[in-house]
PDB file of C-alpha atoms and ligand atoms in Angstrom:
ATOM      1  CA  MET A   1      -0.046  -0.009   0.120  1.00  0.00           C
ATOM      2  CA  ARG A   2       1.046   3.477  -0.653  1.00  0.00           C
ATOM      3  CA  ILE A   3      -0.189   6.849   0.703  1.00  0.00           C
ATOM      4  CA  GLY A   4      -0.444  10.368  -1.036  1.00  0.00           C
ATOM      5  CA  GLN A   5      -1.287  13.798  -0.271  1.00  0.00           C
ATOM      6  CA  GLY A   6      -2.450  16.645  -2.243  1.00  0.00           C
ATOM      7  CA  TYR A   7      -3.223  20.086  -1.565  1.00  0.00           C
ATOM      8  CA  ASP A   8      -4.640  23.135  -3.565  1.00  0.00           C
ATOM      9  CA  ILE A   9      -6.087  26.747  -3.355  1.00  0.00           C
ATOM     10  CA  HIS A  10      -7.911  28.841  -5.669  1.00  0.00           C
ATOM     11  CA  ILE A  11      -9.109  32.400  -4.962  1.00  0.00           C
ATOM     12  CA  PHE A  12     -12.674  33.676  -5.640  1.00  0.00           C
ATOM     13  CA  VAL A  13     -13.349  36.368  -8.346  1.00  0.00           C
ATOM     14  CA  GLU A  14     -16.412  37.779  -9.834  1.00  0.00           C
ATOM     15  CA  ASN A  15     -17.883  36.237 -13.217  1.00  0.00           C
ATOM     16  CA  ARG A  16     -16.633  32.610 -12.928  1.00  0.00           C
ATOM     17  CA  LYS A  17     -18.733  29.649 -12.145  1.00  0.00           C
ATOM     18  CA  PHE A  18     -18.034  27.864  -8.993  1.00  0.00           C
ATOM     19  CA  ILE A  19     -17.234  24.404  -9.578  1.00  0.00           C
ATOM     20  CA  LEU A  20     -15.941  21.949  -6.868  1.00  0.00           C
ATOM     21  CA  GLY A  21     -16.106  18.254  -7.388  1.00  0.00           C
ATOM     22  CA  GLY A  22     -17.436  18.503 -10.668  1.00  0.00           C
ATOM     23  CA  VAL A  23     -20.525  20.124  -9.423  1.00  0.00           C
ATOM     24  CA  GLU A  24     -21.559  23.903 -10.373  1.00  0.00           C
ATOM     25  CA  ILE A  25     -22.306  25.588  -7.011  1.00  0.00           C
ATOM     26  CA  PRO A  26     -24.615  28.451  -7.267  1.00  0.00           C
ATOM     27  CA  TYR A  27     -22.704  31.464  -5.673  1.00  0.00           C
ATOM     28  CA  GLU A  28     -21.894  34.943  -6.376  1.00  0.00           C
ATOM     29  CA  LYS A  29     -18.390  34.285  -7.342  1.00  0.00           C
ATOM     30  CA  GLY A  30     -16.268  31.488  -8.813  1.00  0.00           C
ATOM     31  CA  LEU A  31     -12.727  30.242  -8.573  1.00  0.00           C
ATOM     32  CA  LEU A  32      -9.832  31.723 -11.078  1.00  0.00           C
ATOM     33  CA  GLY A  33      -7.922  29.142 -12.659  1.00  0.00           C
ATOM     34  CA  HIS A  34      -6.768  27.900 -15.995  1.00  0.00           C
ATOM     35  CA  SER A  35      -9.158  24.922 -16.244  1.00  0.00           C
ATOM     36  CA  ASP A  36     -12.554  24.991 -14.209  1.00  0.00           C
ATOM     37  CA  ALA A  37     -10.420  25.894 -11.214  1.00  0.00           C
ATOM     38  CA  ASP A  38     -11.893  22.992  -9.348  1.00  0.00           C
ATOM     39  CA  ALA A  39      -9.464  22.983  -6.307  1.00  0.00           C
ATOM     40  CA  LEU A  40     -11.052  19.843  -4.787  1.00  0.00           C
ATOM     41  CA  ILE A  41     -10.491  17.672  -7.979  1.00  0.00           C
ATOM     42  CA  HIS A  42      -6.878  19.065  -8.274  1.00  0.00           C
ATOM     43  CA  SER A  43      -6.026  18.207  -4.797  1.00  0.00           C
ATOM     44  CA  ILE A  44      -7.191  14.579  -5.332  1.00  0.00           C
ATOM     45  CA  ILE A  45      -5.119  14.485  -8.509  1.00  0.00           C
ATOM     46  CA  ASP A  46      -2.160  15.617  -6.576  1.00  0.00           C
ATOM     47  CA  SER A  47      -2.647  12.842  -3.733  1.00  0.00           C
ATOM     48  CA  ILE A  48      -2.965  10.188  -6.586  1.00  0.00           C
ATOM     49  CA  PHE A  49       0.186  11.351  -8.161  1.00  0.00           C
ATOM     50  CA  GLY A  50       2.022  11.620  -4.741  1.00  0.00           C
ATOM     51  CA  ALA A  51       0.913   7.992  -3.977  1.00  0.00           C
ATOM     52  CA  LEU A  52       2.414   6.879  -7.251  1.00  0.00           C
ATOM     53  CA  ASN A  53       5.569   9.226  -6.684  1.00  0.00           C
ATOM     54  CA  LEU A  54       4.832  10.546 -10.215  1.00  0.00           C
ATOM     55  CA  GLY A  55       5.261  14.190  -9.575  1.00  0.00           C
ATOM     56  CA  ASP A  56       2.475  16.698  -9.620  1.00  0.00           C
ATOM     57  CA  ILE A  57      -0.729  17.946 -11.474  1.00  0.00           C
ATOM     58  CA  GLY A  58       1.446  20.651 -13.172  1.00  0.00           C
ATOM     59  CA  GLU A  59       3.950  18.273 -14.698  1.00  0.00           C
ATOM     60  CA  HIS A  60       0.952  15.985 -16.210  1.00  0.00           C
ATOM     61  CA  PHE A  61      -1.491  18.895 -17.059  1.00  0.00           C
ATOM     62  CA  PRO A  62       0.529  21.886 -17.541  1.00  0.00           C
ATOM     63  CA  ASP A  63      -1.632  25.091 -17.465  1.00  0.00           C
ATOM     64  CA  SER A  64       0.574  26.393 -20.530  1.00  0.00           C
ATOM     65  CA  ASP A  65      -0.748  23.787 -22.695  1.00  0.00           C
ATOM     66  CA  ILE A  66      -3.560  25.334 -24.413  1.00  0.00           C
ATOM     67  CA  LYS A  67      -5.585  21.878 -24.438  1.00  0.00           C
ATOM     68  CA  TYR A  68      -6.061  22.036 -20.735  1.00  0.00           C
ATOM     69  CA  LYS A  69      -7.641  25.676 -21.248  1.00  0.00           C
ATOM     70  CA  ASP A  70     -11.198  25.504 -19.468  1.00  0.00           C
ATOM     71  CA  ILE A  71     -10.916  21.603 -19.627  1.00  0.00           C
ATOM     72  CA  SER A  72     -13.247  20.158 -17.233  1.00  0.00           C
ATOM     73  CA  SER A  73     -11.017  18.719 -14.010  1.00  0.00           C
ATOM     74  CA  LEU A  74     -13.297  15.580 -13.974  1.00  0.00           C
ATOM     75  CA  GLU A  75     -11.385  14.873 -17.429  1.00  0.00           C
ATOM     76  CA  LEU A  76      -8.181  15.310 -15.723  1.00  0.00           C
ATOM     77  CA  LEU A  77      -9.173  13.003 -13.105  1.00  0.00           C
ATOM     78  CA  THR A  78     -10.198  10.589 -15.592  1.00  0.00           C
ATOM     79  CA  LYS A  79      -6.580  10.754 -17.346  1.00  0.00           C
ATOM     80  CA  THR A  80      -5.320  10.448 -13.901  1.00  0.00           C
ATOM     81  CA  GLY A  81      -7.089   7.249 -13.047  1.00  0.00           C
ATOM     82  CA  GLU A  82      -6.000   5.683 -16.271  1.00  0.00           C
ATOM     83  CA  ILE A  83      -2.078   6.564 -15.383  1.00  0.00           C
ATOM     84  CA  LEU A  84      -2.926   4.978 -11.923  1.00  0.00           C
ATOM     85  CA  LYS A  85      -4.190   1.718 -13.588  1.00  0.00           C
ATOM     86  CA  GLU A  86      -1.299   1.708 -16.103  1.00  0.00           C
ATOM     87  CA  LYS A  87       0.930   1.721 -13.247  1.00  0.00           C
ATOM     88  CA  GLY A  88      -0.833  -1.476 -11.977  1.00  0.00           C
ATOM     89  CA  TYR A  89      -2.370   0.181  -8.918  1.00  0.00           C
ATOM     90  CA  LYS A  90      -5.895   0.775  -7.674  1.00  0.00           C
ATOM     91  CA  ILE A  91      -7.323   3.044  -5.161  1.00  0.00           C
ATOM     92  CA  ILE A  92      -8.650   2.179  -1.834  1.00  0.00           C
ATOM     93  CA  ASN A  93     -10.016   5.270  -0.550  1.00  0.00           C
ATOM     94  CA  ILE A  94      -9.875   9.039  -0.759  1.00  0.00           C
ATOM     95  CA  ASP A  95     -10.445  11.558   2.118  1.00  0.00           C
ATOM     96  CA  SER A  96     -10.658  15.254   1.469  1.00  0.00           C
ATOM     97  CA  THR A  97     -11.312  18.330   3.482  1.00  0.00           C
ATOM     98  CA  ILE A  98     -12.615  21.562   1.952  1.00  0.00           C
ATOM     99  CA  ILE A  99     -12.037  24.480   3.819  1.00  0.00           C
ATOM    100  CA  LEU A 100     -14.193  27.666   2.877  1.00  0.00           C
ATOM    101  CA  GLU A 101     -16.426  30.352   4.560  1.00  0.00           C
ATOM    102  CA  LYS A 102     -19.431  30.257   2.467  1.00  0.00           C
ATOM    103  CA  PRO A 103     -21.435  28.763   0.537  1.00  0.00           C
ATOM    104  CA  LYS A 104     -22.482  25.803   2.531  1.00  0.00           C
ATOM    105  CA  LEU A 105     -21.452  22.622   0.967  1.00  0.00           C
ATOM    106  CA  SER A 106     -23.448  20.047   2.535  1.00  0.00           C
ATOM    107  CA  PRO A 107     -26.252  19.746  -0.069  1.00  0.00           C
ATOM    108  CA  TYR A 108     -23.380  19.080  -2.624  1.00  0.00           C
ATOM    109  CA  LYS A 109     -21.003  16.712  -1.096  1.00  0.00           C
ATOM    110  CA  LYS A 110     -22.982  13.573  -2.105  1.00  0.00           C
ATOM    111  CA  LEU A 111     -22.606  14.452  -5.711  1.00  0.00           C
ATOM    112  CA  MET A 112     -19.318  15.663  -5.582  1.00  0.00           C
ATOM    113  CA  ALA A 113     -18.504  12.167  -4.188  1.00  0.00           C
ATOM    114  CA  LYS A 114     -20.521  10.572  -7.116  1.00  0.00           C
ATOM    115  CA  ASN A 115     -18.893  12.480  -9.977  1.00  0.00           C
ATOM    116  CA  ILE A 116     -15.350  11.660  -8.389  1.00  0.00           C
ATOM    117  CA  SER A 117     -15.813   7.952  -7.764  1.00  0.00           C
ATOM    118  CA  ALA A 118     -17.357   7.737 -11.399  1.00  0.00           C
ATOM    119  CA  ALA A 119     -14.396   9.650 -12.885  1.00  0.00           C
ATOM    120  CA  LEU A 120     -12.097   7.087 -11.040  1.00  0.00           C
ATOM    121  CA  ASN A 121     -14.205   3.870 -11.504  1.00  0.00           C
ATOM    122  CA  ILE A 122     -14.457   3.508  -7.792  1.00  0.00           C
ATOM    123  CA  LYS A 123     -17.304   2.982  -5.062  1.00  0.00           C
ATOM    124  CA  GLU A 124     -18.721   6.316  -3.992  1.00  0.00           C
ATOM    125  CA  GLU A 125     -18.361   4.889  -0.341  1.00  0.00           C
ATOM    126  CA  ASP A 126     -14.701   5.259  -1.080  1.00  0.00           C
ATOM    127  CA  VAL A 127     -14.820   8.865  -1.487  1.00  0.00           C
ATOM    128  CA  SER A 128     -15.226  11.059   1.506  1.00  0.00           C
ATOM    129  CA  ILE A 129     -15.569  14.767   1.472  1.00  0.00           C
ATOM    130  CA  LYS A 130     -15.621  16.962   4.381  1.00  0.00           C
ATOM    131  CA  GLY A 131     -16.431  20.618   4.891  1.00  0.00           C
ATOM    132  CA  LYS A 132     -14.653  22.888   7.353  1.00  0.00           C
ATOM    133  CA  THR A 133     -14.571  26.623   7.807  1.00  0.00           C
ATOM    134  CA  LYS A 134     -11.312  28.397   9.068  1.00  0.00           C
ATOM    135  CA  GLU A 135     -12.689  30.499  12.044  1.00  0.00           C
ATOM    136  CA  LYS A 136     -12.704  33.586   9.960  1.00  0.00           C
ATOM    137  CA  GLN A 137      -9.002  33.652   9.450  1.00  0.00           C
ATOM    138  CA  ASP A 138      -6.628  33.935   6.603  1.00  0.00           C
ATOM    139  CA  SER A 139      -7.839  34.161   2.956  1.00  0.00           C
ATOM    140  CA  ALA A 140     -10.138  30.913   3.236  1.00  0.00           C
ATOM    141  CA  GLY A 141     -11.420  32.244   6.345  1.00  0.00           C
ATOM    142  CA  SER A 142     -12.494  35.593   5.015  1.00  0.00           C
ATOM    143  CA  GLY A 143     -14.253  34.040   2.029  1.00  0.00           C
ATOM    144  CA  LYS A 144     -11.421  34.972  -0.593  1.00  0.00           C
ATOM    145  CA  SER A 145     -10.583  31.534  -1.516  1.00  0.00           C
ATOM    146  CA  VAL A 146     -11.037  27.701  -1.230  1.00  0.00           C
ATOM    147  CA  GLU A 147      -8.372  25.418   0.343  1.00  0.00           C
ATOM    148  CA  VAL A 148      -8.446  21.664  -0.073  1.00  0.00           C
ATOM    149  CA  TYR A 149      -6.631  19.093   1.492  1.00  0.00           C
ATOM    150  CA  SER A 150      -6.917  15.085   0.231  1.00  0.00           C
ATOM    151  CA  VAL A 151      -5.331  11.979   0.894  1.00  0.00           C
ATOM    152  CA  CYS A 152      -5.337   8.736  -1.127  1.00  0.00           C
ATOM    153  CA  LEU A 153      -4.507   5.358  -0.264  1.00  0.00           C
ATOM    154  CA  ILE A 154      -3.464   2.958  -3.265  1.00  0.00           C
ATOM    155  CA  GLU A 155      -2.781  -0.739  -3.378  1.00  0.00           C
ATOM    156  CA  LYS A 156      -1.248  -3.066  -6.216  1.00  0.00           C
ATOM    157  CA  ASN A 157      -3.803  -4.451  -8.563  1.00  0.00           C
ATOM    158  CA  LEU A 158      -3.068  -8.174  -8.196  1.00  0.00           C
TER     159      LEU A 158
HETATM  160 ZN1   ZN B   1      -6.034  23.869  -8.841  1.00  0.00          ZN
END
């Protein structure tokens, strides 16, 4: 078995959709980024690459590459799952913590887990998504950004 961890942060700006875990969440702002700025999926991708010791998301899907502009991060997650399979591994489980002040994520967590498990071809129950505020501290706590921490456990696919 191998473990990997991933982290991501994106800031809120006007005139962008707010997409997290492949779910479009109704909100007055969205996250800034080259792709859809899905910080949850980016942190999960980094946790998978970390477990494989294969570098980071930027090395596999460089944001300088035009083909990744505005791409759905779920597609990148699917590609990451394919790399994992090629390397002879499968995912045991994923656990993520999303840190943001608002909006409330509870109505969307199940749908996020569904999207992520479908992209990786794993069971929904093997994807845990937790929400947390930052007690009004720092950029996430003042509502300026979203931070996500993820861990992923993998094992050889025998
Ligand atoms: Zn990101």
